[in-house]
Amino acid sequence: MTPGTAVSRRRTTAQAGRGPLQVDGEVFSVKRVGDYFHLTIVADGIAERTRPGNFVALSVGDDTSANLLRRAFSIYRVKPAGIYGGTVEIIVAAHGPGTSWLASRHRHDRVNVVGPLGRPFALPKQPVACALVGGGYGSAPLFGLAEKLRERSCTAHMVLGASTEARLFGALEAKRAASSVTVTTVDGSVGIKGVVTDPLPTLLARHDIDVVYSCGPMGMLRAVTSVATQHGAWSQTAVEEAMACGVGVCMTCVLPVVGDDNITRMVRSCVEGPVFAGDKVRWDAIGTVPAGTYGTSVPSRRP
Amino acid sequence: MTALTPADVDLTTVLADAHLDNPVMTASGCAAAGQELHQFFDVSELGAVVTKSVMRDPRSGRPTPRMAETPSGMLNSIGLQGPGITAFLARDLPWLLQHDARPIVSIAGSSLGEYAELARRVGNTPGVAALEVNISCPNVENRGSVFACDPFQAARAVAAVRRDTPRGVPVFAKLSPDVTSIVEVAEAVMEAGADGLVLINTLLGMHIDLTTLRPLLGGGTGGLSGPAIRPVAVRAVWQVAAALPGVPIIGVGGIRTGADALEFLLAGASAVQVGTVIFNDPSAPRRVIAELRADLAVRGFAKASDAVGFAHRSTPGST
């Protein structure tokens, strides 16, 4: 964290070439996009390791900041080092002190970046038909995913939804990246008036979709998974759970997920996610520890 | 006083029967069992890795939200989620030993019998540098009252652990600051056979969500940690060091830099633990070692042990 110390760009001793890096990054640009901010940060080494669905955890403020916890953002785009250093791009909604601090950065400001973190989206081995569903700025990781899918001769049909046009992210870019684009807004300011799950059943049927990828609020992921499962499609969801560390040590970002052994466990969304098979997440039980979860036979502590 | 370079400073630390290369450890619950942090620095560089408190049985922990950011700190309400002692001994402890780390295993029980069982199983595993006893747990045999909040109950838990831990493996009791007199609890657990003390655990706190108008944390209350509590921790170390001279103390609470660590040494701690700042900077424990070395050198301390309790001397500056 301290600029100029050996901390910068220190890579793992055990897993050189793999795993996350901690990089003393430099802001390259901050651009306003609708209600969001598009940050490009020079952070060498991260691009080469990033796969769609990975995220970065950014520190907020300087070495004496009163906001200690890192903020997690799914990675929108990366560019490997060329003439300039490698960059990582994220989309920020400035709704709290940390995100507002990030949104008010200027070119050459320092931001400490840890990443890439988490498990990425699983990619199909066959050239299948895919739907990519994004809510608000949750669409950010879907563009890199669409690119990877099309490299594998998969189709990538995008559905982007938000409450208003200003909260849609990437609708124009989607036209370039995707096989087809469907837009929904709750207020009807653009596209279909409604939510992403309104046009989804028709889209899944028309294109005979095999895999549905989604990223956005929990309620949306739950609804998308339900539609996908009804259609018989495989669901991959990238969750947004509040995190303190992002690297797997704090145990705050847990949610109930069913394992292959059919046992529900409280698993960390930062290292075992953020991408989960949608049908394995106990959406109905988020915010609780459902009965029968591994480790609940012991009397629990009372506040 | 001749000028010292950081490389000249001797950081070796003795805590009862534990001999450490340096006085900087991770704090329990902030480093899991070392594997995740090993992606950022070599955990064998630390004085010790204090593992997340392990209980006898697997434990799911509390519902989310489990944390809230607070000014210069955070509240957590994890509820001791963990794999249980069998999985810990099979998987986590061997990993630490294979990577040349010095493990201090934190144990937490909900009854005296559980503490004793954990002490036997951990204490008899070769390579364990010490046991840390987390007594900030409810005692199911005593209407759920927290061991750490009552000197008598705290002493009973520590005595149970000490009795079943092999000689040569030191037992450190981690005390809660949420008591009327931390010195009284410190005296009780030392009397019960502890080899040293870890000061302090988190302070009980609460955050109310102004959207729902209800407590934010799933568990209602949570433990406050981070730089916000550092003055409380330094005070606790100071009071106990003054009352119980010679007792090995490990200081913990809000350490962010080497200078913060030095403050704890001066107050009377022989070693320190770095906790919440890891969430801000996963390389922090390693950075704190380097910074502490420099901070000792610039003040003319050739040995970290020379700084221990220095603030208690009546004529500041004279050595």
Coordinates of C-alpha atoms in Angstrom, one line a residue:
Chain A
M1 CA 0.0 0.0 0.0
T2 CA 2.7 2.4 0.8
P3 CA 4.0 3.8 -2.5
G4 CA 7.5 2.9 -3.2
T5 CA 7.7 -0.1 -1.0
A6 CA 8.3 -3.6 -2.1
V7 CA 4.6 -4.2 -1.8
S8 CA 3.9 -2.9 -5.3
R9 CA 3.5 -5.5 -8.0
R10 CA 4.7 -8.2 -5.6
R11 CA 3.7 -11.5 -7.0
T12 CA 3.1 -14.7 -5.2
T13 CA 6.1 -16.6 -4.2
A14 CA 4.3 -19.9 -4.4
Q15 CA 2.4 -19.4 -7.6
A16 CA 4.4 -17.1 -9.8
G17 CA 2.5 -16.6 -13.0
R18 CA -0.8 -17.5 -11.5
G19 CA -3.2 -16.1 -8.9
P20 CA -3.9 -12.5 -8.0
L21 CA -1.4 -9.7 -7.9
Q22 CA -1.3 -6.6 -5.7
V23 CA -0.4 -3.7 -7.9
D24 CA 0.1 0.0 -7.1
G25 CA -2.0 1.2 -10.0
E26 CA -2.3 4.6 -11.7
V27 CA -5.5 6.1 -13.0
F28 CA -5.4 6.5 -16.7
S29 CA -8.9 7.9 -17.2
V30 CA -12.3 8.4 -15.6
K31 CA -15.2 8.9 -17.9
R32 CA -18.9 9.4 -17.1
V33 CA -21.2 6.9 -18.8
G34 CA -24.8 7.5 -18.0
D35 CA -25.2 7.3 -14.2
Y36 CA -21.8 5.4 -14.0
F37 CA -18.1 6.0 -14.1
H38 CA -15.8 4.1 -16.4
L39 CA -12.3 3.9 -14.8
T40 CA -9.2 2.8 -16.7
I41 CA -6.3 1.9 -14.4
V42 CA -2.8 1.1 -15.4
A43 CA -2.0 -2.0 -13.4
D44 CA 0.6 -4.1 -15.0
G45 CA 0.3 -7.9 -15.0
I46 CA -3.4 -8.2 -14.3
A47 CA -4.6 -8.2 -17.9
E48 CA -2.6 -11.3 -18.8
R49 CA -4.2 -13.3 -16.0
T50 CA -7.8 -12.1 -16.3
R51 CA -10.6 -14.2 -17.6
P52 CA -14.3 -13.0 -18.0
G53 CA -16.0 -13.1 -14.7
N54 CA -12.9 -12.3 -12.6
F55 CA -13.0 -9.2 -10.4
V56 CA -10.6 -6.7 -8.8
A57 CA -10.6 -5.3 -5.3
L58 CA -9.6 -1.7 -5.0
S59 CA -8.5 0.2 -1.9
V60 CA -10.1 3.5 -1.2
G61 CA -8.2 6.6 -0.1
D62 CA -4.6 6.8 1.0
D63 CA -2.5 5.0 3.6
T64 CA -4.4 6.7 6.4
S65 CA -7.9 6.2 4.9
A66 CA -10.7 5.7 7.4
N67 CA -12.4 3.4 4.8
L68 CA -10.4 0.3 5.3
L69 CA -12.4 -2.2 3.2
R70 CA -11.6 -2.9 -0.4
R71 CA -14.4 -2.4 -3.0
A72 CA -14.9 -5.2 -5.4
F73 CA -15.7 -4.6 -9.1
S74 CA -16.1 -7.1 -11.9
I75 CA -13.6 -6.5 -14.6
Y76 CA -15.1 -4.8 -17.7
R77 CA -12.1 -5.0 -20.0
V78 CA -8.3 -5.5 -19.8
K79 CA -5.5 -4.6 -22.2
P80 CA -2.2 -6.4 -21.9
A81 CA 1.0 -4.3 -21.7
G82 CA 2.0 -3.0 -25.0
I83 CA 3.6 0.5 -25.7
Y84 CA 1.7 1.5 -22.5
G85 CA 1.5 -0.6 -19.3
G86 CA -1.3 -3.1 -19.0
T87 CA -4.7 -1.7 -18.0
V88 CA -7.8 -2.9 -16.2
E89 CA -11.2 -1.2 -16.7
I90 CA -14.2 -1.2 -14.3
I91 CA -17.6 0.4 -14.1
V92 CA -18.4 2.2 -10.9
A93 CA -21.8 3.3 -9.5
A94 CA -20.9 6.1 -7.0
H95 CA -23.4 5.4 -4.3
G96 CA -21.2 5.5 -1.1
P97 CA -18.1 7.1 0.2
G98 CA -15.7 4.5 -1.3
T99 CA -17.2 4.4 -4.8
S100 CA -17.5 8.3 -4.8
W101 CA -13.8 8.5 -4.0
L102 CA -13.0 6.2 -6.9
A103 CA -15.3 8.1 -9.2
S104 CA -13.6 11.4 -8.3
R105 CA -10.0 10.3 -9.2
H106 CA -8.0 12.0 -11.8
R107 CA -5.4 10.9 -14.3
H108 CA -2.1 9.9 -12.6
D109 CA -3.8 9.3 -9.2
R110 CA -2.7 6.1 -7.4
V111 CA -5.2 3.3 -6.7
N112 CA -4.0 0.0 -5.2
V113 CA -5.5 -2.9 -7.1
V114 CA -5.7 -6.6 -6.1
G115 CA -6.6 -9.0 -8.9
P116 CA -7.7 -10.8 -10.8
L117 CA -9.8 -12.5 -8.2
G118 CA -12.5 -15.2 -8.1
R119 CA -13.6 -18.0 -10.4
P120 CA -14.4 -16.9 -14.0
F121 CA -17.4 -17.9 -16.1
A122 CA -17.1 -21.5 -17.3
L123 CA -17.0 -21.6 -21.1
P124 CA -18.7 -24.3 -23.2
K125 CA -16.5 -26.7 -25.0
Q126 CA -19.0 -27.0 -27.9
P127 CA -20.2 -24.2 -30.2
V128 CA -23.6 -23.7 -28.4
A129 CA -26.1 -20.9 -28.2
C130 CA -25.7 -18.6 -25.3
A131 CA -27.7 -15.8 -23.7
L132 CA -25.9 -13.1 -21.7
V133 CA -28.1 -11.2 -19.3
G134 CA -26.9 -8.0 -17.5
G135 CA -28.7 -5.8 -15.0
G136 CA -27.5 -2.2 -14.7
Y137 CA -23.7 -2.1 -14.7
G138 CA -23.8 -5.8 -14.1
S139 CA -23.4 -6.1 -17.8
A140 CA -19.7 -5.0 -17.5
P141 CA -18.1 -8.5 -17.5
L142 CA -20.4 -9.8 -20.3
F143 CA -18.6 -8.0 -23.2
G144 CA -15.3 -9.9 -22.7
L145 CA -17.4 -13.0 -22.2
A146 CA -19.2 -12.5 -25.5
E147 CA -15.9 -12.1 -27.3
K148 CA -14.6 -15.4 -25.8
L149 CA -17.8 -17.2 -26.7
R150 CA -17.7 -16.0 -30.3
E151 CA -14.1 -17.1 -30.6
R152 CA -15.4 -20.5 -29.8
S153 CA -18.1 -20.2 -32.4
C154 CA -20.8 -19.9 -29.8
T155 CA -23.6 -17.4 -30.4
A156 CA -24.0 -14.6 -27.7
H157 CA -27.4 -13.1 -27.4
M158 CA -27.4 -10.2 -25.0
V159 CA -30.3 -8.9 -22.8
L160 CA -29.5 -5.7 -21.0
G161 CA -31.9 -4.2 -18.5
A162 CA -32.0 -1.3 -16.0
S163 CA -34.5 0.9 -14.2
T164 CA -33.8 3.8 -16.6
E165 CA -31.8 4.5 -19.8
A166 CA -29.1 6.3 -17.7
R167 CA -28.6 3.1 -15.8
L168 CA -28.1 0.8 -18.8
F169 CA -24.5 0.0 -19.5
G170 CA -23.1 -0.9 -22.8
A171 CA -26.2 -1.1 -25.0
L172 CA -24.3 0.4 -28.0
E173 CA -21.2 -1.8 -27.5
A174 CA -23.5 -4.8 -27.2
K175 CA -24.5 -4.3 -30.9
R176 CA -20.9 -4.9 -31.8
A177 CA -20.2 -7.7 -29.3
A178 CA -23.4 -9.7 -29.4
S179 CA -25.3 -11.8 -32.0
S180 CA -28.4 -10.0 -31.0
V181 CA -29.3 -7.3 -28.4
T182 CA -32.5 -6.9 -26.4
V183 CA -32.9 -3.9 -24.1
T184 CA -35.4 -3.5 -21.2
T185 CA -36.1 -0.5 -18.9
V186 CA -38.5 -0.4 -16.1
D187 CA -39.6 3.1 -17.0
G188 CA -39.7 2.3 -20.7
S189 CA -37.3 5.1 -21.6
V190 CA -35.6 2.8 -24.1
G191 CA -36.3 -0.7 -25.3
I192 CA -39.0 -3.0 -23.9
K193 CA -40.8 -1.6 -20.9
G194 CA -40.2 -4.1 -18.1
V195 CA -37.4 -6.3 -16.8
V196 CA -34.9 -8.7 -18.4
T197 CA -37.0 -11.8 -17.5
D198 CA -39.9 -10.5 -19.6
P199 CA -38.4 -11.1 -23.1
L200 CA -36.1 -13.9 -21.9
P201 CA -38.4 -16.9 -22.3
T202 CA -39.1 -16.0 -25.9
L203 CA -35.4 -15.4 -26.6
L204 CA -34.4 -18.7 -25.1
A205 CA -36.9 -20.5 -27.2
R206 CA -36.3 -18.7 -30.4
H207 CA -32.5 -19.2 -30.4
D208 CA -32.7 -22.6 -28.6
I209 CA -30.3 -21.3 -25.9
D210 CA -28.1 -23.9 -24.1
V211 CA -26.3 -21.6 -21.6
V212 CA -27.6 -18.4 -19.8
Y213 CA -24.9 -16.2 -18.2
S214 CA -26.1 -13.5 -15.9
C215 CA -24.6 -10.7 -13.8
G216 CA -26.5 -8.2 -11.7
P217 CA -28.6 -7.9 -8.5
M218 CA -29.4 -11.1 -6.6
G219 CA -33.1 -10.8 -7.3
M220 CA -32.4 -10.7 -11.0
L221 CA -30.0 -13.6 -10.9
R222 CA -32.6 -15.6 -9.1
A223 CA -35.3 -14.8 -11.7
V224 CA -33.0 -15.4 -14.6
T225 CA -31.9 -18.8 -13.2
S226 CA -35.5 -19.8 -12.8
V227 CA -36.3 -18.9 -16.4
A228 CA -33.2 -20.7 -17.6
T229 CA -33.9 -23.8 -15.6
Q230 CA -37.5 -24.0 -16.9
H231 CA -36.1 -23.8 -20.4
G232 CA -33.6 -26.6 -19.7
A233 CA -30.6 -24.3 -20.1
W234 CA -27.5 -24.3 -17.9
S235 CA -27.2 -21.1 -15.7
Q236 CA -24.0 -19.3 -14.8
T237 CA -24.5 -16.4 -12.4
A238 CA -22.0 -13.9 -11.2
V239 CA -23.1 -12.7 -7.7
E240 CA -22.6 -9.4 -6.0
E241 CA -22.1 -10.0 -2.3
A242 CA -20.7 -7.5 0.1
M243 CA -17.0 -8.3 0.7
A244 CA -14.4 -7.0 3.2
C245 CA -11.2 -8.5 1.7
G246 CA -12.0 -10.1 -1.6
V247 CA -9.2 -12.7 -1.2
G248 CA -10.8 -15.3 0.9
V249 CA -9.7 -14.6 4.5
C250 CA -12.5 -12.6 6.1
M251 CA -15.5 -15.0 5.6
T252 CA -18.0 -12.1 5.2
C253 CA -19.2 -12.7 1.6
V254 CA -20.8 -16.1 2.1
L255 CA -24.0 -17.5 0.6
P256 CA -25.7 -20.9 0.8
V257 CA -24.7 -23.1 -2.1
V258 CA -25.5 -26.7 -2.7
G259 CA -22.5 -28.9 -3.4
D260 CA -22.2 -31.9 -5.8
D261 CA -22.8 -34.0 -2.6
N262 CA -26.2 -32.3 -2.2
I263 CA -25.1 -30.6 1.0
T264 CA -25.6 -26.9 1.5
R265 CA -22.6 -25.0 2.7
M266 CA -21.9 -21.3 3.4
V267 CA -19.3 -20.6 0.7
R268 CA -17.2 -17.6 0.0
S269 CA -18.4 -15.7 -3.1
C270 CA -14.9 -14.2 -3.5
V271 CA -12.9 -17.4 -4.0
E272 CA -15.5 -20.1 -4.7
G273 CA -17.5 -17.5 -6.8
P274 CA -18.4 -14.9 -7.9
V275 CA -19.6 -17.2 -10.7
F276 CA -21.8 -20.0 -9.5
A277 CA -24.0 -22.5 -11.3
G278 CA -27.4 -20.7 -10.8
D279 CA -29.2 -23.9 -9.9
K280 CA -26.8 -24.5 -7.0
V281 CA -27.4 -21.2 -5.2
R282 CA -30.1 -21.3 -2.5
W283 CA -31.5 -18.0 -3.7
D284 CA -34.5 -18.3 -1.4
A285 CA -32.2 -18.6 1.6
I286 CA -29.7 -15.7 0.9
G287 CA -29.3 -13.7 4.1
T288 CA -30.0 -16.8 6.2
V289 CA -28.2 -20.0 7.2
P290 CA -30.9 -22.5 6.0
A291 CA -31.7 -25.6 8.2
G292 CA -29.4 -28.5 7.4
T293 CA -26.5 -26.4 6.2
Y294 CA -23.1 -28.0 6.9
G295 CA -22.1 -27.0 10.4
T296 CA -25.5 -26.1 11.8
S297 CA -25.8 -29.1 14.2
V298 CA -23.9 -27.1 16.8
P299 CA -26.0 -24.5 18.8
S300 CA -25.5 -21.2 17.2
R301 CA -24.3 -18.1 19.0
R302 CA -26.9 -15.5 20.1
P303 CA -26.2 -11.8 19.7
Chain B
M1 CA 24.3 6.4 20.1
T2 CA 25.8 5.1 16.8
A3 CA 23.6 5.1 13.8
L4 CA 21.8 1.8 13.2
T5 CA 20.6 0.5 9.9
P6 CA 17.4 -1.4 9.7
A7 CA 19.4 -4.6 8.8
D8 CA 21.3 -4.3 12.1
V9 CA 18.1 -4.6 14.2
D10 CA 17.7 -8.0 15.9
L11 CA 14.0 -8.8 15.7
T12 CA 14.1 -12.2 17.4
T13 CA 11.4 -12.7 20.0
V14 CA 11.0 -15.1 22.9
L15 CA 7.5 -15.6 24.2
A16 CA 7.5 -18.2 27.0
D17 CA 8.8 -21.3 25.2
A18 CA 8.2 -20.0 21.7
H19 CA 11.2 -18.6 19.9
L20 CA 10.2 -16.5 16.8
D21 CA 12.3 -14.8 14.1
N22 CA 10.4 -11.6 14.5
P23 CA 7.5 -10.3 16.7
V24 CA 4.9 -9.9 13.9
M25 CA 2.0 -12.3 13.6
T26 CA -1.3 -12.4 11.8
A27 CA -4.3 -11.9 14.1
S28 CA -6.8 -14.8 14.4
G29 CA -9.7 -14.6 12.0
C30 CA -7.9 -12.2 9.6
A31 CA -5.6 -14.6 7.8
A32 CA -7.7 -17.9 7.6
A33 CA -5.0 -20.5 7.8
G34 CA -2.4 -18.7 5.8
Q35 CA -2.9 -20.1 2.3
E36 CA -4.7 -17.1 0.8
L37 CA -2.1 -14.7 2.0
H38 CA 0.7 -16.8 0.7
Q39 CA -0.4 -15.6 -2.8
F40 CA 0.9 -12.2 -1.8
F41 CA 4.0 -12.9 0.4
D42 CA 5.7 -15.9 1.9
V43 CA 4.0 -16.8 5.2
S44 CA 7.3 -18.2 6.5
E45 CA 8.6 -14.6 6.8
L46 CA 6.2 -14.0 9.6
G47 CA 7.0 -14.4 13.3
A48 CA 4.0 -16.7 13.4
V49 CA 0.7 -17.3 11.6
V50 CA -2.2 -17.3 14.1
T51 CA -5.0 -19.3 12.6
K52 CA -8.7 -18.6 12.6
S53 CA -10.2 -20.0 15.8
V54 CA -11.0 -23.6 15.3
M55 CA -13.8 -25.4 17.2
R56 CA -14.4 -29.1 17.7
D57 CA -17.2 -29.4 15.2
P58 CA -17.7 -27.9 11.7
R59 CA -19.7 -24.7 12.0
S60 CA -21.7 -22.7 9.5
G61 CA -21.5 -19.3 11.2
R62 CA -24.0 -16.5 11.2
P63 CA -26.3 -15.2 8.4
T64 CA -25.2 -12.3 6.3
P65 CA -24.7 -9.4 6.4
R66 CA -21.6 -10.3 8.4
M67 CA -19.7 -7.0 8.3
A68 CA -20.1 -3.3 8.3
E69 CA -17.5 -0.7 7.6
T70 CA -17.2 1.8 10.4
P71 CA -14.9 4.9 10.8
S72 CA -11.3 3.5 10.7
G73 CA -12.6 0.1 11.4
M74 CA -15.2 -2.5 10.9
L75 CA -17.7 -4.7 12.7
N76 CA -17.8 -8.4 12.0
S77 CA -20.2 -11.1 13.0
I78 CA -18.9 -14.3 11.4
G79 CA -20.0 -16.6 14.2
L80 CA -16.8 -18.8 14.1
Q81 CA -17.5 -20.4 10.7
G82 CA -15.0 -23.2 10.2
P83 CA -14.3 -26.7 9.2
G84 CA -13.9 -28.2 12.7
I85 CA -10.7 -29.6 14.3
T86 CA -10.5 -32.9 12.3
A87 CA -10.4 -31.1 8.9
F88 CA -8.1 -28.4 10.3
L89 CA -5.6 -31.0 11.5
A90 CA -5.9 -33.0 8.3
R91 CA -5.6 -30.1 5.8
D92 CA -4.8 -26.6 7.2
L93 CA -2.1 -27.3 9.8
P94 CA 0.0 -29.6 7.5
W95 CA -0.1 -26.9 4.8
L96 CA 1.4 -24.4 7.2
L97 CA 4.1 -26.8 8.4
Q98 CA 5.0 -27.7 4.8
H99 CA 5.5 -24.0 4.0
D100 CA 7.8 -23.5 7.0
A101 CA 5.3 -21.2 8.8
R102 CA 5.2 -21.0 12.6
P103 CA 1.6 -21.9 13.5
I104 CA -0.1 -20.5 16.6
V105 CA -3.4 -22.3 16.7
S106 CA -6.4 -20.4 18.0
I107 CA -8.9 -22.7 19.7
A108 CA -12.5 -21.8 20.7
G109 CA -14.8 -24.0 22.8
S110 CA -18.3 -23.8 24.0
S111 CA -17.6 -26.0 27.1
L112 CA -14.6 -26.8 29.3
G113 CA -14.6 -30.3 27.8
E114 CA -14.4 -28.9 24.3
Y115 CA -11.4 -26.7 25.3
A116 CA -9.6 -29.6 26.8
E117 CA -10.2 -31.8 23.8
L118 CA -9.0 -29.1 21.4
A119 CA -5.9 -28.6 23.6
R120 CA -5.0 -32.3 23.5
R121 CA -5.5 -32.7 19.7
V122 CA -3.7 -29.5 18.7
G123 CA -1.1 -29.5 21.5
N124 CA 0.1 -33.0 20.6
T125 CA 0.6 -32.1 16.9
P126 CA 4.3 -31.6 16.3
G127 CA 5.3 -28.2 14.9
V128 CA 2.6 -26.1 16.7
A129 CA 4.5 -23.1 18.2
A130 CA 1.8 -22.2 20.7
L131 CA -2.0 -22.3 21.5
E132 CA -4.1 -19.1 21.6
V133 CA -7.2 -19.6 23.6
N134 CA -10.2 -17.6 22.3
I135 CA -12.4 -17.3 25.4
S136 CA -14.8 -14.8 23.8
C137 CA -17.3 -17.6 23.3
P138 CA -20.5 -18.3 25.1
N139 CA -20.3 -21.2 27.6
V140 CA -23.3 -23.5 26.8
E141 CA -22.9 -25.0 30.3
N142 CA -23.3 -21.5 31.9
R143 CA -26.4 -20.1 30.2
G144 CA -24.3 -18.9 27.3
S145 CA -22.4 -16.3 29.3
V146 CA -19.1 -15.4 27.6
F147 CA -16.0 -17.0 29.3
A148 CA -13.9 -13.9 28.8
C149 CA -16.3 -11.6 30.6
D150 CA -15.9 -13.3 34.0
P151 CA -12.5 -13.8 35.6
F152 CA -13.6 -17.1 37.2
Q153 CA -15.0 -18.5 33.9
A154 CA -12.0 -17.2 31.9
A155 CA -9.6 -18.9 34.4
R156 CA -11.5 -22.2 34.2
A157 CA -11.3 -22.3 30.4
V158 CA -7.6 -21.5 30.4
A159 CA -6.9 -24.1 33.2
A160 CA -8.7 -26.7 31.1
V161 CA -6.5 -25.9 28.1
R162 CA -3.2 -25.7 30.1
R163 CA -3.9 -29.0 31.9
D164 CA -4.3 -30.9 28.6
T165 CA -1.6 -29.1 26.6
P166 CA 1.9 -30.7 26.6
R167 CA 4.6 -28.9 28.5
G168 CA 6.8 -26.9 26.2
V169 CA 3.8 -25.7 24.1
P170 CA 2.9 -22.3 25.5
V171 CA -0.7 -21.3 26.0
F172 CA -1.7 -17.7 25.4
A173 CA -5.1 -16.4 26.6
K174 CA -6.8 -13.8 24.4
L175 CA -8.7 -11.4 26.5
S176 CA -11.8 -9.3 25.8
P177 CA -11.6 -5.5 26.5
D178 CA -15.3 -5.6 27.3
V179 CA -14.7 -6.0 31.0
T180 CA -14.6 -3.8 34.0
S181 CA -11.0 -4.6 34.8
I182 CA -8.8 -6.3 32.2
V183 CA -6.1 -6.6 34.8
E184 CA -8.3 -8.7 37.0
V185 CA -9.0 -11.1 34.2
A186 CA -5.3 -11.1 33.2
E187 CA -4.4 -12.0 36.8
A188 CA -7.0 -14.8 36.9
V189 CA -5.9 -16.5 33.7
M190 CA -2.2 -16.2 34.6
E191 CA -3.0 -17.8 38.0
A192 CA -4.8 -20.6 36.0
G193 CA -1.6 -21.4 34.2
A194 CA -1.5 -19.3 31.0
D195 CA 2.0 -18.7 29.7
G196 CA 1.1 -15.3 28.3
L197 CA -1.6 -13.0 27.1
V198 CA -3.0 -11.7 23.9
L199 CA -4.5 -8.2 24.2
I200 CA -7.1 -7.5 22.9
N201 CA -10.0 -9.1 21.2
T202 CA -12.6 -7.0 19.4
L203 CA -15.0 -4.7 21.2
L204 CA -18.7 -5.4 21.0
G205 CA -20.5 -2.9 18.7
M206 CA -23.5 -2.3 16.6
H207 CA -24.5 -0.5 13.4
I208 CA -28.1 0.4 12.6
D209 CA -29.1 0.5 9.0
L210 CA -31.0 3.8 8.2
T211 CA -32.9 2.2 5.3
T212 CA -34.4 -0.7 7.2
L213 CA -34.2 1.1 10.6
R214 CA -32.9 -2.2 12.1
P215 CA -29.4 -3.5 13.1
L216 CA -27.5 -4.2 9.9
L217 CA -25.6 -7.3 11.0
G218 CA -27.3 -10.6 10.7
G219 CA -26.1 -11.4 14.2
G220 CA -27.3 -8.0 15.5
T221 CA -24.0 -7.1 17.3
G222 CA -20.5 -7.6 16.0
G223 CA -16.8 -7.2 17.0
L224 CA -15.3 -3.8 16.3
S225 CA -11.7 -3.9 15.0
G226 CA -9.3 -1.8 13.0
P227 CA -7.3 1.4 13.8
A228 CA -10.4 2.8 15.6
I229 CA -9.6 0.5 18.6
R230 CA -5.8 0.9 18.7
P231 CA -5.8 3.3 21.6
V232 CA -8.0 0.9 23.6
A233 CA -5.6 -1.9 22.9
V234 CA -2.5 0.1 23.8
R235 CA -4.1 1.1 27.0
A236 CA -4.9 -2.5 27.9
V237 CA -1.3 -3.6 27.1
W238 CA 0.0 -0.8 29.2
Q239 CA -2.2 -1.5 32.2
V240 CA -1.5 -5.3 32.2
A241 CA 2.2 -4.8 31.7
A242 CA 2.3 -2.4 34.6
A243 CA 0.4 -4.8 36.9
L244 CA 2.0 -8.0 35.8
P245 CA 5.6 -7.3 35.0
G246 CA 7.4 -10.1 33.1
V247 CA 4.3 -11.7 31.7
P248 CA 4.7 -12.2 28.0
I249 CA 2.1 -10.0 26.1
I250 CA 1.1 -10.1 22.4
G251 CA -0.5 -6.8 21.5
V252 CA -3.2 -6.6 18.9
G253 CA -5.8 -4.1 17.8
G254 CA -5.7 -1.7 14.9
I255 CA -2.1 -2.1 13.9
R256 CA -1.6 -0.7 10.4
T257 CA 2.1 0.3 10.2
G258 CA 5.4 -0.5 11.8
A259 CA 5.1 2.6 13.9
D260 CA 1.8 1.3 15.3
A261 CA 3.5 -2.0 16.1
L262 CA 6.3 -0.1 17.9
E263 CA 3.7 1.7 20.0
F264 CA 2.6 -1.7 21.3
L265 CA 6.2 -2.8 22.1
L266 CA 6.8 0.4 24.0
A267 CA 3.6 -0.2 26.0
G268 CA 4.9 -3.6 27.1
A269 CA 4.0 -6.1 24.3
S270 CA 6.8 -8.5 23.3
A271 CA 5.0 -9.3 20.0
V272 CA 2.2 -8.0 17.9
Q273 CA -0.6 -9.3 15.6
V274 CA -1.7 -7.6 12.5
G275 CA -5.4 -8.1 11.7
T276 CA -8.0 -6.0 10.0
V277 CA -5.5 -4.0 8.0
I278 CA -4.9 -7.3 6.0
F279 CA -8.4 -6.7 4.4
N280 CA -7.1 -3.3 3.2
D281 CA -3.6 -4.5 2.3
P282 CA -3.1 -8.3 2.0
S283 CA 0.7 -7.7 2.1
A284 CA 0.4 -5.7 5.4
P285 CA 2.0 -8.3 7.8
R286 CA 5.2 -8.4 5.7
R287 CA 5.2 -4.6 5.3
V288 CA 4.8 -4.1 9.0
I289 CA 7.9 -6.2 9.7
A290 CA 10.0 -4.1 7.4
E291 CA 8.6 -0.8 8.8
L292 CA 9.1 -1.9 12.4
R293 CA 12.7 -2.8 11.7
A294 CA 13.2 0.8 10.3
D295 CA 11.3 2.4 13.1
L296 CA 13.4 0.6 15.7
A297 CA 16.7 1.5 13.9
V298 CA 15.9 5.2 13.7
R299 CA 15.3 5.3 17.4
G300 CA 18.5 3.4 18.2
F301 CA 16.9 0.1 19.4
A302 CA 19.4 -2.6 18.4
K303 CA 17.0 -5.2 19.5
A304 CA 13.2 -5.3 19.4
S305 CA 13.3 -6.7 22.9
D306 CA 15.0 -3.5 24.1
A307 CA 11.8 -1.5 23.1
V308 CA 9.5 -3.8 25.1
G309 CA 7.9 -1.8 27.9
F310 CA 10.2 1.1 27.3
A311 CA 7.4 3.6 27.8
H312 CA 7.1 2.5 31.4
R313 CA 10.6 3.8 32.2
S314 CA 10.5 7.0 34.3
T315 CA 13.1 8.9 32.3
P316 CA 12.0 8.8 28.6
G317 CA 15.0 8.6 26.2
S318 CA 17.6 7.1 28.6
T319 CA 18.7 3.5 27.9

